[in-house]
Every structure is written in C-alpha cells, then in structure tokens.
C-alpha cells in the first residue's frame, strides 16, 4: 500500500514536507526548517516569492477558519536562516558526468539532482547569467534578483558547474558534448512565442510578452507611448500590465476573452493589477489591431 501524504504535501508539485518544516518553525529550529524545504527543492527562495502555493488550497485548516500562510512562512525561513545549511545528502562519486543545456529552472534542477546522485553536472547557457525565465521574464517586483542569486549560489556550492554565455550549437556543438559526456540533457526552455492571426498584428508597435519583459528587466528603453492595451488574461498578462505601469505608461488596460470569474490569472495577480491602476475588460477579444 502506497504512502498517504498529508493534503498540503500531496498538493505540492515536489512534495515538500510542509508539516515537518512548519513544526520546525514552531520550535524555532529554522536550520531544520530550511533543510526540509530545500530537501526536495533547489529553489526555496524563488518559491518563497512566486510559488502559487497549491499547498494552501489543500490545507485542512481551511475547513476550520483559514489555511495556514505556508508560502509566507517559507519566505520567513529563507530570510532568517544562515547559509549554507549542512545535512543535505550527497551520494558517493560515480565517475559519470552529464552536460545540461540550459540554466533555467529545469536545467539547474536536473543538475542539482545529478550532483546529489554522485554525478558531475556541467551546465551551459547562452545567456550571460544563469536563471533562464526566472532571470529574464519574471519582473523584479515579484522576484527580487537577490533571492534568485541566493538559490543559484547554493546550487553551485552543491557542486554544479555553470558556464554562462556559451550557446550550444554555436559556441560548442552537441556532437562535442556527446563525445565528452556520458549523457546530455536538453532543457533549453520555451522562448518562442505565438502571435495572434489578426489583421495588423505585424505592426511594429505590437509587442509580444516575453521579449517585452526581457527588455524591461534588462533596462532596455522601450517605445511604449502613454497608452498600452494588453491582450490576454493570464498571469503573464498581469506581469506585462504592471511592468508597463512601472515604465511610466499612464493608461494600461487588459482585454481578454474570458469573463472575469474565469480569467486564467490567479486571483491575487488580478487584485494586484487592479490595485495598481490597471483597467481590466474581460469578455472581449480584438478583431484586428
């Protein structure tokens, strides 16, 4: 018979021992709490800021009054604890080495798991710094870069080697990696975007979300004017709208096909956008640009 997990742990994508680290917090044993948080997750600081916390949706306490603030307690721990925290298991060296293409969340997680299994993991990324979409696409107001840097520093301290600014396929070929390494993992991320098949979508003042966020995070000056309309009703659309406000756009609106109660964005993202002055027009979609 399989192990029955607590609802909060079962709801967590990586099955973090939520009960264990909350119990450690009550004992003020923050080192143990952090060890339990990081045991299944190499990005504890990132998740303390941007995780959509399904554990709280499943919390049994919600049947009494309200769910525990699990993500906020995680943030409390990662900001309280001294680094590094000892006690993370690492297997004996296997003599095997693996190349990982892409230093985003998938690639760095794979590399982190590999080194704890006793393998050597070497990560290559075309960007000048590791982090992938965590670094380039998430706005700094939702994920402070020092939090991401803290997690990446600990991944490297665990033994992961990272070579940034090396584009596989140009700077180094896949065939070379296959000859030198026992295995190659491709985790290049999802950088391509889909447009909308609408008349006028190819207009130069129509921007797609990820390049817009990447440029904003890099400090590139964008020609955005004083009025911006964002097409879409998901979390990324809210990120784009709130980023546009921070760039000085006076009037930002969001239009999406879904009605207000069925928008794919999480409720707190919508509430944050509205609180900052974003206008949302649900139930409508553009016919042309």
XYZ file of N, CA and C in Angstrom:
867
model
N 0.850 -1.192 0.000
C 0.000 0.000 0.000
C 0.889 1.247 0.000
N 0.575 2.182 -0.892
C 1.385 3.375 -1.018
C 1.244 4.298 0.190
N 2.228 5.142 0.356
C 2.214 6.085 1.454
C 1.147 7.151 1.213
N 0.371 7.449 2.228
C -0.637 8.502 2.134
C -0.017 9.793 2.642
N 0.051 10.788 1.776
C 0.680 12.049 2.123
C -0.339 13.014 2.708
N 0.097 13.914 3.595
C -0.791 14.993 4.043
C -1.268 15.804 2.833
N -2.475 16.357 2.871
C -3.000 17.083 1.702
C -2.083 18.187 1.204
N -1.455 18.928 2.127
C -0.578 20.031 1.711
C 0.632 19.508 0.950
N 1.240 18.431 1.449
C 2.398 17.844 0.778
C 2.001 17.212 -0.544
N 0.851 16.538 -0.569
C 0.374 15.911 -1.809
C 0.100 16.957 -2.883
N -0.354 18.145 -2.481
C -0.672 19.194 -3.453
C 0.581 19.878 -3.984
N 1.683 19.819 -3.246
C 2.932 20.457 -3.669
C 3.525 19.681 -4.846
N 3.886 20.337 -5.940
C 4.450 19.629 -7.092
C 5.703 18.817 -6.771
N 6.483 19.231 -5.764
C 7.689 18.474 -5.410
C 7.547 17.757 -4.069
N 6.322 17.738 -3.525
C 6.013 17.021 -2.283
C 6.903 17.461 -1.115
N 7.004 18.767 -0.934
C 7.743 19.310 0.207
C 7.091 18.863 1.517
N 7.926 18.570 2.514
C 7.422 18.164 3.829
C 6.919 19.401 4.573
N 5.706 19.832 4.216
C 5.153 21.066 4.774
C 4.965 20.931 6.288
N 4.349 19.853 6.725
C 4.133 19.671 8.168
C 5.452 19.673 8.921
N 6.458 19.046 8.336
C 7.754 18.975 9.015
C 8.384 20.335 9.198
N 8.370 21.165 8.146
C 9.053 22.455 8.303
C 8.230 23.448 9.100
N 6.899 23.319 9.071
C 6.091 24.184 9.937
C 6.302 23.810 11.409
N 6.427 22.514 11.681
C 6.703 22.085 13.057
C 8.066 22.596 13.518
N 9.053 22.575 12.621
C 10.379 23.079 12.974
C 10.341 24.579 13.254
N 9.503 25.302 12.513
C 9.366 26.739 12.765
C 8.811 26.987 14.161
N 7.820 26.182 14.566
C 7.238 26.375 15.898
C 8.279 26.131 16.989
N 9.266 25.280 16.701
C 10.355 25.028 17.655
C 11.476 26.055 17.510
N 11.318 26.988 16.549
C 12.335 27.987 16.221
C 13.632 27.348 15.736
N 13.496 26.154 15.160
C 14.636 25.470 14.569
C 14.633 25.787 13.074
N 15.094 26.981 12.742
C 14.977 27.451 11.366
C 15.951 26.730 10.433
N 17.074 26.266 10.956
C 18.003 25.491 10.141
C 17.343 24.198 9.659
N 16.644 23.504 10.578
C 15.959 22.271 10.203
C 14.810 22.558 9.246
N 14.091 23.651 9.484
C 13.003 24.018 8.586
C 13.539 24.246 7.176
N 14.650 24.961 7.076
C 15.224 25.223 5.760
C 15.723 23.942 5.115
N 16.308 23.055 5.900
C 16.786 21.779 5.355
C 15.629 20.995 4.754
N 14.487 20.973 5.432
C 13.328 20.243 4.928
C 12.745 20.908 3.681
N 12.750 22.235 3.646
C 12.249 22.950 2.471
C 13.121 22.645 1.264
N 14.428 22.660 1.462
C 15.361 22.518 0.346
C 15.613 21.060 -0.035
N 15.177 20.134 0.788
C 15.444 18.723 0.516
C 14.879 18.293 -0.836
N 13.746 18.838 -1.233
C 13.105 18.472 -2.496
C 13.089 19.619 -3.499
N 13.696 20.738 -3.166
C 13.519 21.928 -3.990
C 14.784 22.780 -3.980
N 15.504 22.853 -5.111
C 16.723 23.666 -5.134
C 16.462 25.168 -5.254
N 15.183 25.575 -5.344
C 14.843 26.994 -5.460
C 13.921 27.436 -4.318
N 14.358 27.279 -3.068
C 13.483 27.657 -1.949
C 13.208 29.158 -1.893
N 14.197 29.990 -2.201
C 13.983 31.437 -2.140
C 13.060 31.897 -3.251
N 13.238 31.345 -4.452
C 12.351 31.689 -5.567
C 10.920 31.311 -5.232
N 10.725 30.089 -4.757
C 9.366 29.627 -4.468
C 8.746 30.373 -3.287
N 9.579 30.895 -2.411
C 9.049 31.694 -1.302
C 8.443 32.996 -1.801
N 8.786 33.390 -3.031
C 8.235 34.616 -3.607
C 7.154 34.359 -4.648
N 7.350 33.395 -5.542
C 6.458 33.301 -6.711
C 5.673 32.004 -6.810
N 5.839 31.073 -5.893
C 5.045 29.839 -5.949
C 3.555 30.170 -5.814
N 2.714 29.491 -6.599
C 1.265 29.748 -6.498
C 0.626 28.972 -5.344
N 1.425 28.412 -4.503
C 1.081 27.746 -3.237
C -0.205 26.900 -3.257
N -0.229 25.830 -4.079
C -1.384 24.920 -4.029
C -1.517 24.219 -2.684
N -0.422 24.196 -1.912
C -0.475 23.599 -0.570
C -1.516 24.309 0.299
N -1.642 25.618 0.135
C -2.596 26.380 0.941
C -4.034 26.079 0.527
N -4.251 25.811 -0.768
C -5.589 25.430 -1.224
C -6.022 24.107 -0.602
N -5.028 23.228 -0.345
C -5.336 21.905 0.196
C -5.254 21.848 1.719
N -4.872 22.937 2.360
C -4.653 22.934 3.814
C -5.933 22.584 4.568
N -5.852 21.617 5.474
C -7.029 21.197 6.247
C -7.540 22.293 7.164
N -6.658 23.220 7.524
C -7.075 24.300 8.417
C -8.172 25.160 7.778
N -8.224 25.142 6.428
C -9.245 25.941 5.737
C -10.653 25.482 6.107
N -10.795 24.232 6.528
C -12.098 23.736 6.938
C -12.525 24.253 8.301
N -11.604 24.899 9.022
C -11.914 25.448 10.347
C -12.079 26.965 10.266
N -11.075 27.634 9.727
C -11.169 29.092 9.566
C -10.482 29.538 8.269
N -9.155 29.407 8.199
C -8.420 29.827 7.012
C -7.157 28.978 6.898
N -6.665 28.764 5.675
C -5.434 27.975 5.521
C -4.242 28.690 6.143
N -3.264 27.911 6.566
C -2.031 28.496 7.072
C -1.297 29.224 5.939
N -0.553 30.253 6.286
C 0.195 31.028 5.289
C 1.529 30.329 5.011
N 1.436 29.218 4.308
C 2.585 28.339 4.140
C 3.701 29.012 3.347
N 3.345 29.680 2.239
C 4.391 30.317 1.444
C 5.057 31.451 2.211
N 4.288 32.238 2.949
C 4.877 33.339 3.708
C 5.802 32.811 4.800
N 5.441 31.682 5.398
C 6.309 31.079 6.402
C 7.596 30.556 5.763
N 7.480 30.058 4.546
C 8.690 29.638 3.823
C 9.597 30.843 3.592
N 9.018 31.985 3.206
C 9.836 33.169 2.983
C 10.500 33.609 4.286
N 9.766 33.505 5.386
C 10.333 33.849 6.689
C 11.572 33.005 6.965
N 11.480 31.704 6.677
C 12.604 30.808 6.956
C 13.798 31.138 6.074
N 13.578 31.297 4.762
C 14.722 31.511 3.866
C 15.409 32.845 4.142
N 14.677 33.793 4.725
C 15.300 35.071 5.058
C 15.944 35.068 6.446
N 15.545 34.111 7.284
C 16.085 34.037 8.641
C 17.346 33.184 8.743
N 17.434 32.162 7.921
C 18.436 31.131 8.136
C 19.805 31.583 7.638
N 20.840 31.103 8.318
C 22.208 31.327 7.878
C 22.573 30.281 6.823
N 23.360 30.697 5.861
C 23.798 29.781 4.807
C 25.301 29.500 4.965
N 25.768 28.352 4.452
C 24.978 27.226 3.967
C 24.435 26.384 5.114
N 23.420 25.582 4.818
C 22.820 24.694 5.816
C 23.370 23.290 5.613
N 24.005 22.700 6.617
C 24.554 21.351 6.455
C 23.453 20.298 6.478
N 23.834 19.089 6.108
C 22.915 17.968 6.260
C 22.207 17.536 5.000
N 22.523 18.138 3.822
C 21.914 17.706 2.576
C 22.707 16.521 2.033
N 22.027 15.409 1.813
C 22.702 14.154 1.439
C 23.296 14.247 0.037
N 24.495 13.680 -0.130
C 25.107 13.543 -1.448
C 25.714 12.156 -1.550
N 25.382 11.458 -2.640
C 25.870 10.095 -2.832
C 27.351 10.100 -3.184
N 27.966 8.926 -3.118
C 29.376 8.786 -3.482
C 29.570 9.056 -4.966
N 30.764 9.526 -5.307
C 31.086 9.874 -6.693
C 30.972 8.640 -7.586
N 30.220 8.789 -8.700
C 30.019 7.671 -9.629
C 31.034 7.670 -10.764
N 31.725 8.801 -10.959
C 32.634 8.908 -12.085
C 31.953 9.288 -13.379
N 30.636 9.435 -13.371
C 29.883 9.818 -14.567
C 29.741 11.332 -14.633
N 29.690 11.879 -15.836
C 29.475 13.314 -15.987
C 28.415 13.577 -17.056
N 27.592 14.573 -16.775
C 26.435 14.882 -17.622
C 26.488 16.353 -18.011
N 26.250 16.636 -19.283
C 26.122 18.009 -19.758
C 24.654 18.393 -19.768
N 24.356 19.586 -19.296
C 22.987 20.095 -19.274
C 22.957 21.371 -20.111
N 22.076 21.407 -21.093
C 21.950 22.576 -21.963
C 20.784 23.417 -21.467
N 21.084 24.569 -20.893
C 20.056 25.451 -20.360
C 20.177 25.603 -18.859
N 20.346 26.849 -18.398
C 20.494 27.126 -16.966
C 19.255 27.786 -16.406
N 18.098 27.354 -16.877
C 16.844 27.791 -16.299
C 16.429 26.872 -15.171
N 15.199 26.995 -14.694
C 14.771 26.172 -13.558
C 14.847 24.674 -13.822
N 14.504 24.229 -15.037
C 14.557 22.793 -15.331
C 15.992 22.293 -15.371
N 16.858 23.018 -16.088
C 18.233 22.579 -16.212
C 18.980 22.582 -14.896
N 18.802 23.638 -14.106
C 19.504 23.712 -12.828
C 18.968 22.688 -11.832
N 17.666 22.404 -11.887
C 17.111 21.362 -11.016
C 17.672 20.000 -11.389
N 17.731 19.716 -12.690
C 18.300 18.447 -13.142
C 19.758 18.323 -12.693
N 20.529 19.392 -12.871
C 21.939 19.357 -12.485
C 22.102 19.171 -10.982
N 21.269 19.854 -10.212
C 21.318 19.747 -8.750
C 21.029 18.310 -8.305
N 20.001 17.704 -8.916
C 19.677 16.315 -8.579
C 20.808 15.374 -8.978
N 21.431 15.640 -10.114
C 22.513 14.775 -10.585
C 23.705 14.785 -9.636
N 24.097 15.964 -9.167
C 25.259 16.004 -8.273
C 24.949 15.308 -6.950
N 23.702 15.347 -6.508
C 23.367 14.657 -5.267
C 23.258 13.145 -5.456
N 23.194 12.721 -6.725
C 23.259 11.288 -7.025
C 24.704 10.828 -7.234
N 25.649 11.771 -7.124
C 27.058 11.415 -7.223
C 27.680 11.667 -8.589
N 26.926 12.249 -9.516
C 27.460 12.524 -10.849
C 28.037 13.941 -10.919
N 28.835 14.196 -11.917
C 29.304 15.546 -12.200
C 28.334 16.175 -13.210
N 27.858 17.374 -12.926
C 26.904 18.055 -13.797
C 27.485 19.384 -14.242
N 27.532 19.591 -15.570
C 28.069 20.816 -16.155
C 26.972 21.453 -17.002
N 26.627 22.692 -16.690
C 25.508 23.380 -17.338
C 26.044 24.460 -18.271
N 25.477 24.520 -19.479
C 25.827 25.539 -20.462
C 24.587 26.374 -20.768
N 24.761 27.691 -20.852
C 23.628 28.560 -21.167
C 24.091 29.715 -22.032
N 23.261 30.093 -23.012
C 23.635 31.167 -23.943
C 23.546 32.549 -23.310
N 22.751 32.689 -22.235
C 22.620 33.997 -21.599
C 23.861 34.309 -20.755
N 24.111 35.581 -20.483
C 25.315 35.929 -19.713
C 25.264 35.547 -18.243
N 24.095 35.164 -17.744
C 23.957 34.756 -16.340
C 22.919 33.638 -16.259
N 23.038 32.733 -15.283
C 22.067 31.649 -15.164
C 20.754 32.125 -14.563
N 19.715 31.327 -14.785
C 18.407 31.644 -14.223
C 17.264 31.478 -15.204
N 17.554 31.549 -16.511
C 16.505 31.364 -17.508
C 15.377 32.365 -17.351
N 14.146 31.897 -17.456
C 12.989 32.792 -17.349
C 12.866 33.417 -15.961
N 13.365 32.746 -14.926
C 13.391 33.384 -13.605
C 14.122 34.725 -13.684
N 15.204 34.755 -14.454
C 16.036 35.946 -14.546
C 15.483 36.957 -15.543
N 15.047 36.473 -16.710
C 14.726 37.395 -17.797
C 13.262 37.790 -17.874
N 12.353 36.926 -17.445
C 10.933 37.155 -17.693
C 10.136 37.551 -16.465
N 10.526 37.091 -15.291
C 9.770 37.454 -14.100
C 10.151 38.869 -13.672
N 9.176 39.740 -13.454
C 9.504 41.110 -13.021
C 10.208 41.101 -11.666
N 11.111 42.048 -11.485
C 11.870 42.122 -10.232
C 10.978 42.433 -9.043
N 9.802 43.070 -9.268
C 8.926 43.354 -8.132
C 8.319 42.068 -7.575
N 8.192 41.019 -8.417
C 7.632 39.760 -7.926
C 8.714 38.780 -7.501
N 9.905 38.876 -8.079
C 11.021 38.020 -7.684
C 12.285 38.859 -7.575
N 12.649 39.299 -6.364
C 13.898 40.053 -6.199
C 15.083 39.233 -6.690
N 15.957 39.877 -7.424
C 17.061 39.135 -8.027
C 18.028 38.580 -6.983
N 18.087 39.198 -5.801
C 18.968 38.637 -4.765
C 18.460 37.286 -4.272
N 17.130 37.076 -4.316
C 16.571 35.777 -3.928
C 16.984 34.706 -4.928
N 16.892 35.019 -6.216
C 17.331 34.076 -7.249
C 18.820 33.816 -7.135
N 19.602 34.863 -6.924
C 21.045 34.708 -6.819
C 21.416 33.803 -5.640
N 20.675 33.923 -4.544
C 20.940 33.106 -3.360
C 20.765 31.625 -3.679
N 19.690 31.297 -4.410
C 19.450 29.897 -4.748
C 20.503 29.377 -5.717
N 20.855 30.174 -6.726
C 21.841 29.728 -7.700
C 23.206 29.549 -7.037
N 23.557 30.431 -6.107
C 24.823 30.278 -5.382
C 24.857 28.943 -4.629
N 23.741 28.557 -4.037
C 23.717 27.290 -3.296
C 23.736 26.093 -4.238
N 23.124 26.227 -5.418
C 23.202 25.147 -6.407
C 24.645 24.951 -6.845
N 25.355 26.044 -7.052
C 26.762 25.938 -7.437
C 27.606 25.408 -6.283
N 27.269 25.817 -5.061
C 28.016 25.331 -3.897
C 27.836 23.824 -3.721
N 26.694 23.290 -4.201
C 26.456 21.848 -4.112
C 27.338 21.067 -5.081
N 27.949 21.766 -6.052
C 28.846 21.104 -6.982
C 28.485 21.265 -8.446
N 27.395 21.964 -8.744
C 27.007 22.174 -10.137
C 27.930 23.206 -10.777
N 28.455 22.899 -11.957
C 29.314 23.820 -12.707
C 28.466 24.516 -13.772
N 28.564 25.823 -13.864
C 27.761 26.590 -14.818
C 28.675 27.422 -15.701
N 28.484 27.293 -17.020
C 29.193 28.105 -17.995
C 28.168 28.958 -18.737
N 28.047 30.216 -18.309
C 27.113 31.141 -18.944
C 27.775 31.798 -20.145
N 26.935 32.269 -21.073
C 27.453 32.911 -22.268
C 27.999 31.939 -23.290
N 27.642 30.664 -23.178
C 28.077 29.640 -24.130
C 26.843 29.064 -24.804
N 26.680 29.348 -26.075
C 25.489 28.878 -26.792
C 25.793 27.548 -27.476
N 25.138 26.497 -27.021
C 25.315 25.181 -27.618
C 24.702 25.201 -29.021
N 25.479 24.732 -29.976
C 25.081 24.814 -31.373
C 25.867 25.875 -32.102
N 26.484 26.796 -31.353
C 27.347 27.833 -31.921
C 28.703 27.838 -31.225
N 28.705 28.141 -29.920
C 29.966 28.153 -29.186
C 30.535 26.763 -28.988
N 29.652 25.790 -28.850
C 30.049 24.393 -28.697
C 28.954 23.543 -29.310
N 29.325 22.454 -29.964
C 28.359 21.638 -30.686
C 27.872 20.471 -29.831
N 26.630 20.047 -30.090
C 26.052 18.899 -29.385
C 26.935 17.667 -29.567
N 27.459 17.478 -30.764
C 28.296 16.299 -31.030
C 29.519 16.277 -30.119
N 30.073 17.456 -29.829
C 31.226 17.528 -28.913
C 30.825 17.122 -27.500
N 29.644 17.590 -27.064
C 29.162 17.211 -25.733
C 28.911 15.708 -25.652
N 28.366 15.133 -26.719
C 28.089 13.696 -26.721
C 29.374 12.879 -26.636
N 30.446 13.399 -27.206
C 31.716 12.689 -27.148
C 32.354 12.790 -25.768
N 32.185 13.946 -25.114
C 32.890 14.194 -23.849
C 32.121 13.724 -22.625
N 30.779 13.701 -22.700
C 29.955 13.417 -21.521
C 29.213 12.088 -21.686
N 28.853 11.508 -20.535
C 28.113 10.245 -20.556
C 26.660 10.433 -20.975
N 26.135 11.621 -20.787
C 24.760 11.913 -21.184
C 24.622 13.413 -21.396
N 23.630 13.803 -22.191
C 23.338 15.216 -22.440
C 21.848 15.443 -22.191
N 21.529 16.442 -21.366
C 20.137 16.817 -21.102
C 19.864 18.148 -21.798
N 18.805 18.178 -22.603
C 18.411 19.414 -23.286
C 17.269 20.047 -22.496
N 17.517 21.205 -21.931
C 16.477 21.933 -21.183
C 16.561 23.406 -21.575
N 16.341 23.636 -22.862
C 16.571 24.966 -23.426
C 15.439 25.942 -23.142
N 14.310 25.469 -22.609
C 13.225 26.375 -22.253
C 12.318 26.700 -23.428
N 11.250 27.415 -23.135
C 10.255 27.784 -24.144
C 10.367 29.276 -24.421
N 11.174 29.622 -25.411
C 11.437 31.032 -25.715
C 10.626 31.523 -26.904
N 10.134 30.598 -27.743
C 9.349 31.020 -28.899
C 7.941 31.386 -28.453
N 7.354 32.348 -29.154
C 6.007 32.792 -28.805
C 5.077 32.659 -29.990
N 3.803 32.538 -29.677
C 2.782 32.546 -30.727
C 2.172 33.934 -30.823
N 1.950 34.371 -32.026
C 1.232 35.619 -32.230
C -0.264 35.346 -32.341
N -0.998 36.346 -32.757
C -2.433 36.187 -32.997
C -2.700 36.366 -34.491
N -3.497 35.484 -35.082
C -3.786 35.602 -36.523
C -4.801 36.704 -36.797
N -4.396 37.933 -36.498
C -5.293 39.082 -36.660
C -4.699 40.079 -37.646
N -5.556 40.752 -38.389
C -5.049 41.804 -39.267
C -4.332 42.881 -38.449
N -3.150 43.244 -38.886
C -2.401 44.295 -38.219
C -1.489 43.822 -37.113
N -1.449 42.517 -36.856
C -0.624 42.033 -35.745
C 0.864 42.222 -36.013
N 1.230 42.399 -37.279
C 2.640 42.584 -37.620
C 3.087 44.038 -37.508
N 2.246 44.884 -36.947
C 2.609 46.299 -36.769
C 3.792 46.407 -35.815
N 4.747 47.302 -36.091
C 5.954 47.386 -35.245
C 5.667 47.784 -33.797
N 4.513 48.379 -33.512
C 4.207 48.754 -32.131
C 3.400 47.681 -31.406
N 3.254 46.521 -32.046
C 2.669 45.358 -31.376
C 3.822 44.508 -30.844
N 3.895 44.391 -29.534
C 4.979 43.651 -28.886
C 4.439 42.361 -28.293
N 5.267 41.324 -28.273
C 4.886 40.092 -27.591
C 5.441 40.108 -26.163
N 4.836 39.297 -25.305
C 5.034 39.445 -23.861
C 6.461 39.180 -23.408
N 7.023 38.024 -23.760
C 8.328 37.670 -23.206
C 9.446 38.606 -23.665
N 9.526 38.968 -24.961
C 10.538 39.965 -25.331
C 10.345 41.302 -24.619
N 9.083 41.698 -24.393
C 8.825 42.937 -23.665
C 9.356 42.853 -22.240
N 9.055 41.753 -21.544
C 9.517 41.593 -20.166
C 11.036 41.478 -20.104
N 11.604 40.747 -21.063
C 13.058 40.598 -21.089
C 13.735 41.950 -21.271
N 13.215 42.770 -22.192
C 13.788 44.091 -22.420
C 13.635 44.974 -21.193
N 12.467 44.926 -20.555
C 12.231 45.732 -19.359
C 13.175 45.328 -18.234
N 13.366 44.019 -18.037
C 14.268 43.549 -16.983
C 15.714 43.924 -17.268
N 16.067 44.014 -18.560
C 17.438 44.345 -18.926
C 17.685 45.843 -18.944
N 16.639 46.635 -18.702
C 16.798 48.077 -18.698
C 16.834 48.712 -20.079
N 16.361 47.952 -21.100
C 16.333 48.483 -22.463
C 15.196 49.496 -22.582
N 15.467 50.620 -23.186
C 14.444 51.652 -23.352
C 13.434 51.194 -24.399
N 12.163 51.202 -24.044
C 11.089 50.745 -24.927
C 10.233 51.925 -25.353
N 9.841 51.926 -26.623
C 8.937 52.951 -27.132
C 7.512 52.456 -26.917
N 6.907 52.878 -25.813
C 5.605 52.320 -25.454
C 4.482 53.351 -25.467
N 4.796 54.618 -25.548
C 3.748 55.626 -25.548
C 3.089 55.767 -24.183
N 1.952 56.450 -24.142
C 1.242 56.707 -22.882
C 0.035 55.812 -22.661
N -0.353 55.059 -23.677
C -1.491 54.150 -23.530
C -1.087 52.780 -24.060
N -1.318 51.746 -23.247
C -0.969 50.372 -23.635
C -2.167 49.477 -23.379
N -2.470 48.610 -24.325
C -3.504 47.588 -24.118
C -2.818 46.237 -24.172
N -3.102 45.391 -23.210
C -2.520 44.051 -23.119
C -3.604 43.046 -23.485
N -3.296 42.157 -24.423
C -4.260 41.135 -24.853
C -3.932 39.840 -24.127
N -4.855 39.374 -23.298
C -4.641 38.129 -22.559
C -5.067 38.275 -21.113
N -5.438 37.182 -20.500
C -5.943 37.253 -19.139
C -5.218 36.368 -18.151
N -3.992 35.955 -18.482
C -3.233 35.095 -17.588
C -2.258 35.861 -16.714
N -1.475 35.121 -15.948
C -0.504 35.739 -15.045
C 0.517 36.587 -15.811
N 0.945 36.101 -16.988
C 1.938 36.863 -17.743
C 1.345 38.182 -18.215
N 0.068 38.181 -18.597
C -0.580 39.427 -18.992
C -0.582 40.425 -17.831
N -0.819 39.933 -16.608
C -0.776 40.820 -15.442
C 0.642 41.349 -15.214
N 1.649 40.479 -15.425
C 3.041 40.924 -15.296
C 3.354 42.032 -16.301
N 2.895 41.841 -17.544
C 3.151 42.839 -18.585
C 2.476 44.162 -18.224
N 1.220 44.098 -17.787
C 0.481 45.320 -17.465
C 1.132 46.069 -16.308
N 1.511 45.351 -15.265
C 2.109 46.002 -14.098
C 3.511 46.523 -14.409
N 4.224 45.822 -15.290
C 5.536 46.304 -15.710
C 5.397 47.576 -16.533
N 4.384 47.621 -17.406
C 4.156 48.823 -18.213
C 3.912 50.040 -17.310
N 3.149 49.845 -16.252
C 2.941 50.952 -15.305
C 4.258 51.420 -14.713
N 5.111 50.482 -14.372
C 6.395 50.832 -13.765
C 7.338 51.525 -14.754
N 7.069 51.335 -16.034
C 7.876 52.011 -17.048
C 7.363 53.417 -17.334
N 6.272 53.802 -16.666
C 5.769 55.155 -16.816
C 4.574 55.306 -17.725
N 3.978 54.192 -18.168
C 2.777 54.287 -19.001
C 1.622 54.776 -18.140
N 0.918 55.773 -18.623
C -0.139 56.389 -17.814
C -1.427 55.577 -17.805
N -1.738 54.918 -18.912
C -3.036 54.247 -19.068
C -2.781 52.832 -19.571
N -3.014 51.840 -18.712
C -2.788 50.439 -19.077
C -4.091 49.676 -18.914
N -4.501 48.998 -19.970
C -5.705 48.171 -19.928
C -5.392 46.752 -20.338
N -6.212 45.831 -19.868
C -6.092 44.411 -20.221
C -7.425 43.964 -20.803
N -7.395 43.298 -21.942
C -8.598 42.758 -22.552
C -8.404 41.257 -22.740
N -9.413 40.469 -22.393
C -9.299 39.018 -22.537
C -10.650 38.426 -22.883
N -10.640 37.276 -23.543
C -11.871 36.635 -23.980
C -12.698 36.103 -22.814
N -12.010 35.642 -21.762
C -12.723 35.008 -20.650
C -13.493 36.041 -19.834
N -14.644 35.646 -19.271
C -15.315 36.537 -18.305
C -14.485 36.669 -17.042
N -14.800 37.678 -16.236
C -13.983 37.990 -15.071
C -13.771 36.831 -14.127
N -14.799 36.013 -13.914
C -14.673 34.914 -12.950
C -13.985 33.689 -13.536
N -13.579 33.754 -14.798
C -12.903 32.616 -15.427
C -11.558 33.012 -16.030
N -11.060 34.155 -15.652
C -9.742 34.553 -16.148
C -8.686 33.563 -15.656
N -7.750 33.172 -16.528
C -6.751 32.175 -16.101
C -5.743 32.704 -15.088
N -5.605 34.011 -14.949
C -4.673 34.561 -13.963
C -5.145 34.228 -12.555
N -4.191 34.015 -11.639
C -4.548 33.791 -10.250
C -5.193 35.056 -9.674
N -6.096 34.852 -8.736
C -6.885 35.961 -8.198
C -6.001 37.055 -7.624
N -4.914 36.674 -6.935
C -4.068 37.692 -6.307
C -3.299 38.507 -7.361
N -3.044 37.912 -8.529
C -2.400 38.667 -9.596
C -3.357 39.720 -10.152
N -4.607 39.324 -10.327
C -5.620 40.264 -10.821
C -5.840 41.379 -9.806
N -5.940 40.996 -8.527
C -6.148 42.000 -7.477
C -4.979 42.983 -7.421
N -3.759 42.475 -7.567
C -2.589 43.348 -7.546
C -2.595 44.318 -8.714
N -2.976 43.829 -9.896
C -3.028 44.703 -11.066
C -4.082 45.787 -10.896
N -5.253 45.404 -10.417
C -6.320 46.385 -10.211
C -5.910 47.425 -9.168
N -5.261 46.970 -8.093
C -4.852 47.890 -7.033
C -3.843 48.917 -7.534
N -3.064 48.546 -8.541
C -2.048 49.457 -9.057
C -2.588 50.370 -10.159
N -3.838 50.139 -10.575
C -4.426 51.038 -11.563
C -4.636 50.453 -12.941
N -4.373 49.165 -13.115
C -4.635 48.525 -14.406
C -6.155 48.379 -14.600
N -6.621 48.698 -15.786
C -8.032 48.534 -16.114
C -8.207 47.192 -16.823
N -9.178 46.398 -16.383
C -9.382 45.073 -16.957
C -10.754 45.016 -17.617
N -10.774 44.556 -18.870
C -12.009 44.452 -19.642
C -12.202 42.994 -20.051
N -12.804 42.188 -19.186
C -12.979 40.760 -19.518
C -14.148 40.569 -20.475
N -14.107 39.419 -21.149
C -15.216 39.059 -22.026
C -15.142 39.664 -23.411
N -13.996 40.238 -23.765
C -13.844 40.862 -25.086
C -12.513 40.416 -25.694
N -12.498 40.271 -27.016
C -11.260 39.988 -27.720
C -11.171 40.857 -28.957
N -9.968 41.256 -29.348
C -9.831 42.124 -30.516
C -10.120 41.374 -31.809
N -10.710 42.066 -32.776
C -10.928 41.509 -34.104
C -9.791 41.873 -35.043
N -9.145 43.003 -34.784
C -7.988 43.409 -35.557
C -7.204 44.422 -34.748
N -5.960 44.662 -35.161
C -5.114 45.650 -34.486
C -5.318 46.999 -35.191
